[in-house]
Amino acid sequence: MNTLILATKNTHKTKEFQSVFNNSITIEDLTRLQYNNEIIENGETFIENALIKCREIYTKFNQPVLADDSGLSVKALNGKPGVLSARFGGEGLSDQDRYMLLLEKMKETKEREASFVCALVLYISPNRIFIIQEECKGYIAEKPSGVYGFGYDPVFFLPQFNRSMAELSESEKNEISHRGKAAKQLLKLIPELFCM
């Protein structure tokens, strides 16, 4: 298996996975496949949402599918925005709108612990499913910084680097990010599937 369908239209995610897999696997995302149906992610966990995406895309294309569901879990907000990270604050908001809303909600709290969480599901067939969940721990900064990455990266502070996720290079981010760690675990777990 050298080709996977990546169940996303998010070009940032596609680029991150291609980088982590070091172009050893051909990734076809939903934009490239011109799949325009909206997938209803109504699971209560990141794993449930990734499975929902995999099942729908596998049913349509009958090919191995890789899906992730990821988001930000903030301790002071009881784990929110969680599975609703991409829709935090409502539909139609930009990434900047969302992280500024998060900062507004947290302006009175000193407790700033947070984690990026990634559930990664490789759906080879209904009987061959691999699930991995990883996280990257950090803190919510008091103000945004950095120009790289996407989503909540500008407000996710990493004390070991003394920088935000949005200030890391692509290679630095892939080493420590929730998505990078999950993808590396997948490669270790089932290398024969990737002909490596």
Short mmCIF file of C-alpha atoms in Angstrom, two decimals:
data_model
loop_
_atom_site.label_atom_id
_atom_site.label_comp_id
_atom_site.label_asym_id
_atom_site.label_seq_id
_atom_site.Cartn_x
_atom_site.Cartn_y
_atom_site.Cartn_z
CA MET A 1 0.00 0.00 0.00
CA ASN A 2 1.66 3.18 -1.16
CA THR A 3 -1.41 5.40 -1.45
CA LEU A 4 -3.74 6.52 1.29
CA ILE A 5 -6.81 8.68 1.16
CA LEU A 6 -6.50 11.35 3.82
CA ALA A 7 -10.01 12.17 5.00
CA THR A 8 -9.60 15.94 5.07
CA LYS A 9 -9.95 19.03 2.91
CA ASN A 10 -7.53 20.88 5.20
CA THR A 11 -4.41 21.58 3.13
CA HIS A 12 -2.41 22.30 6.30
CA LYS A 13 -3.09 18.77 7.59
CA THR A 14 -2.24 17.26 4.22
CA LYS A 15 1.08 19.10 4.18
CA GLU A 16 1.91 18.01 7.75
CA PHE A 17 1.22 14.35 6.98
CA GLN A 18 3.22 14.46 3.75
CA SER A 19 6.14 15.94 5.68
CA VAL A 20 5.98 13.37 8.49
CA PHE A 21 5.68 10.48 6.04
CA ASN A 22 8.61 12.00 4.14
CA ASN A 23 6.77 11.50 0.85
CA SER A 24 7.15 7.70 1.22
CA ILE A 25 3.38 7.41 0.89
CA THR A 26 1.22 9.10 -1.70
CA ILE A 27 -1.55 11.00 0.03
CA GLU A 28 -4.75 11.86 -1.79
CA ASP A 29 -6.89 14.27 0.19
CA LEU A 30 -10.59 14.94 -0.33
CA THR A 31 -9.96 18.16 -2.22
CA ARG A 32 -7.80 16.37 -4.76
CA LEU A 33 -10.41 13.61 -5.06
CA GLN A 34 -13.11 16.28 -5.49
CA TYR A 35 -15.17 14.83 -2.65
CA ASN A 36 -17.42 17.68 -1.60
CA ASN A 37 -19.91 16.01 0.73
CA GLU A 38 -19.92 17.36 4.27
CA ILE A 39 -18.99 14.68 6.79
CA ILE A 40 -21.04 15.07 9.96
CA GLU A 41 -18.60 14.75 12.86
CA ASN A 42 -20.99 14.13 15.72
CA GLY A 43 -18.82 11.87 17.87
CA GLU A 44 -18.15 12.66 21.50
CA THR A 45 -14.44 11.87 21.26
CA PHE A 46 -11.63 12.52 18.79
CA ILE A 47 -11.46 8.78 18.04
CA GLU A 48 -15.20 8.57 17.29
CA ASN A 49 -14.96 11.49 14.85
CA ALA A 50 -11.94 10.00 13.06
CA LEU A 51 -13.79 6.68 12.70
CA ILE A 52 -16.85 8.48 11.29
CA LYS A 53 -14.68 10.08 8.61
CA CYS A 54 -12.92 6.81 7.77
CA ARG A 55 -16.11 4.80 7.40
CA GLU A 56 -17.75 7.36 5.12
CA ILE A 57 -14.74 7.75 2.84
CA TYR A 58 -13.98 4.00 2.76
CA THR A 59 -17.60 3.32 1.75
CA LYS A 60 -17.30 5.82 -1.11
CA PHE A 61 -13.85 4.87 -2.49
CA ASN A 62 -13.21 1.34 -1.15
CA GLN A 63 -9.55 2.22 -0.49
CA PRO A 64 -7.50 2.54 2.70
CA VAL A 65 -8.31 5.75 4.54
CA LEU A 66 -6.36 7.73 7.09
CA ALA A 67 -8.30 10.19 9.23
CA ASP A 68 -7.43 12.30 12.16
CA ASP A 69 -9.55 14.28 14.48
CA SER A 70 -7.67 16.70 16.59
CA GLY A 71 -8.22 19.68 18.75
CA LEU A 72 -7.29 21.66 21.78
CA SER A 73 -8.18 20.62 25.31
CA VAL A 74 -7.86 23.38 27.91
CA LYS A 75 -7.85 22.34 31.57
CA ALA A 76 -9.42 25.57 32.88
CA LEU A 77 -12.30 25.13 30.41
CA ASN A 78 -12.97 21.51 31.43
CA GLY A 79 -11.40 20.17 28.24
CA LYS A 80 -13.07 22.59 25.86
CA PRO A 81 -13.02 23.40 23.02
CA GLY A 82 -12.17 19.69 22.55
CA VAL A 83 -13.91 17.97 19.65
CA LEU A 84 -15.51 21.30 18.79
CA SER A 85 -12.15 23.09 18.34
CA ALA A 86 -12.69 23.76 14.63
CA ARG A 87 -16.17 25.13 15.34
CA PHE A 88 -15.43 26.93 18.62
CA GLY A 89 -17.44 30.14 18.74
CA GLY A 90 -19.64 29.13 15.80
CA GLU A 91 -19.40 28.59 12.07
CA GLY A 92 -17.63 31.04 9.80
CA LEU A 93 -14.97 32.24 12.23
CA SER A 94 -11.33 32.44 11.17
CA ASP A 95 -8.55 30.71 13.10
CA GLN A 96 -7.62 34.10 14.52
CA ASP A 97 -11.21 34.75 15.63
CA ARG A 98 -11.24 31.40 17.44
CA TYR A 99 -7.97 31.80 19.30
CA MET A 100 -8.81 35.38 20.25
CA LEU A 101 -12.14 34.13 21.64
CA LEU A 102 -10.22 31.51 23.62
CA LEU A 103 -7.91 34.19 25.04
CA GLU A 104 -10.93 36.29 25.99
CA LYS A 105 -12.51 33.35 27.84
CA MET A 106 -9.25 32.76 29.71
CA LYS A 107 -8.30 36.33 30.57
CA GLU A 108 -9.26 35.92 34.25
CA THR A 109 -7.58 32.56 34.86
CA LYS A 110 -4.03 31.76 35.86
CA GLU A 111 -4.50 28.05 35.11
CA ARG A 112 -3.32 27.82 31.49
CA GLU A 113 -2.47 24.14 31.00
CA ALA A 114 -3.62 22.72 27.68
CA SER A 115 -3.01 19.86 25.31
CA PHE A 116 -3.31 19.41 21.60
CA VAL A 117 -4.84 15.95 21.03
CA CYS A 118 -4.77 13.90 17.83
CA ALA A 119 -6.69 10.68 17.25
CA LEU A 120 -5.39 8.96 14.14
CA VAL A 121 -7.30 6.11 12.51
CA LEU A 122 -6.01 4.00 9.65
CA TYR A 123 -8.94 2.14 8.13
CA ILE A 124 -7.64 -0.56 5.80
CA SER A 125 -10.96 -2.44 5.77
CA PRO A 126 -13.84 -2.93 8.21
CA ASN A 127 -11.80 -5.72 9.84
CA ARG A 128 -8.41 -3.95 9.85
CA ILE A 129 -8.49 -0.71 11.79
CA PHE A 130 -5.56 0.88 13.62
CA ILE A 131 -6.16 3.61 16.21
CA ILE A 132 -3.57 5.86 17.84
CA GLN A 133 -4.06 8.87 20.09
CA GLU A 134 -1.25 11.26 21.03
CA GLU A 135 -1.04 14.63 22.69
CA CYS A 136 1.28 17.58 22.99
CA LYS A 137 1.21 19.38 26.33
CA GLY A 138 1.71 23.08 26.72
CA TYR A 139 0.07 26.24 27.97
CA ILE A 140 -2.24 28.88 26.56
CA ALA A 141 -0.22 32.06 26.11
CA GLU A 142 -1.62 35.42 27.09
CA LYS A 143 -1.22 36.75 23.56
CA PRO A 144 -0.57 35.23 20.13
CA SER A 145 2.88 35.01 18.58
CA GLY A 146 4.36 33.43 15.48
CA VAL A 147 3.33 33.10 11.86
CA TYR A 148 3.72 29.39 11.14
CA GLY A 149 1.21 26.60 11.56
CA PHE A 150 -2.53 27.08 11.78
CA GLY A 151 -5.46 26.88 14.17
CA TYR A 152 -4.54 27.58 17.77
CA ASP A 153 -0.76 27.36 17.15
CA PRO A 154 -0.12 31.09 17.84
CA VAL A 155 -1.51 30.82 21.39
CA PHE A 156 -0.12 27.37 22.29
CA PHE A 157 3.05 27.97 24.29
CA LEU A 158 5.71 25.27 24.61
CA PRO A 159 7.96 25.89 27.64
CA GLN A 160 10.69 23.52 26.40
CA PHE A 161 11.18 25.80 23.38
CA ASN A 162 10.15 29.05 25.09
CA ARG A 163 8.08 29.71 21.95
CA SER A 164 4.59 29.17 20.64
CA MET A 165 3.78 26.32 18.27
CA ALA A 166 3.46 28.97 15.53
CA GLU A 167 7.10 29.98 16.06
CA LEU A 168 8.49 26.50 15.40
CA SER A 169 9.92 25.37 12.10
CA GLU A 170 8.06 22.62 10.27
CA SER A 171 10.61 20.00 11.35
CA GLU A 172 10.52 21.13 15.00
CA LYS A 173 6.74 21.01 15.00
CA ASN A 174 6.64 17.54 13.42
CA GLU A 175 8.91 16.23 16.18
CA ILE A 176 6.71 17.28 19.08
CA SER A 177 3.20 17.95 17.75
CA HIS A 178 0.26 15.71 18.55
CA ARG A 179 -0.20 14.92 14.85
CA GLY A 180 3.50 14.32 14.22
CA LYS A 181 3.77 11.96 17.20
CA ALA A 182 0.65 10.03 16.16
CA ALA A 183 1.88 9.66 12.58
CA LYS A 184 5.27 8.41 13.78
CA GLN A 185 3.56 5.86 16.04
CA LEU A 186 1.55 4.68 13.07
CA LEU A 187 4.70 4.23 11.01
CA LYS A 188 6.34 2.22 13.83
CA LEU A 189 3.27 0.09 14.43
CA ILE A 190 2.67 -1.08 10.89
CA PRO A 191 5.74 -0.43 8.73
CA GLU A 192 4.92 -3.27 6.33
CA LEU A 193 1.82 -1.39 5.20
CA PHE A 194 4.00 1.51 4.11
CA CYS A 195 6.71 -0.52 2.34
CA MET A 196 9.42 1.10 4.47
#
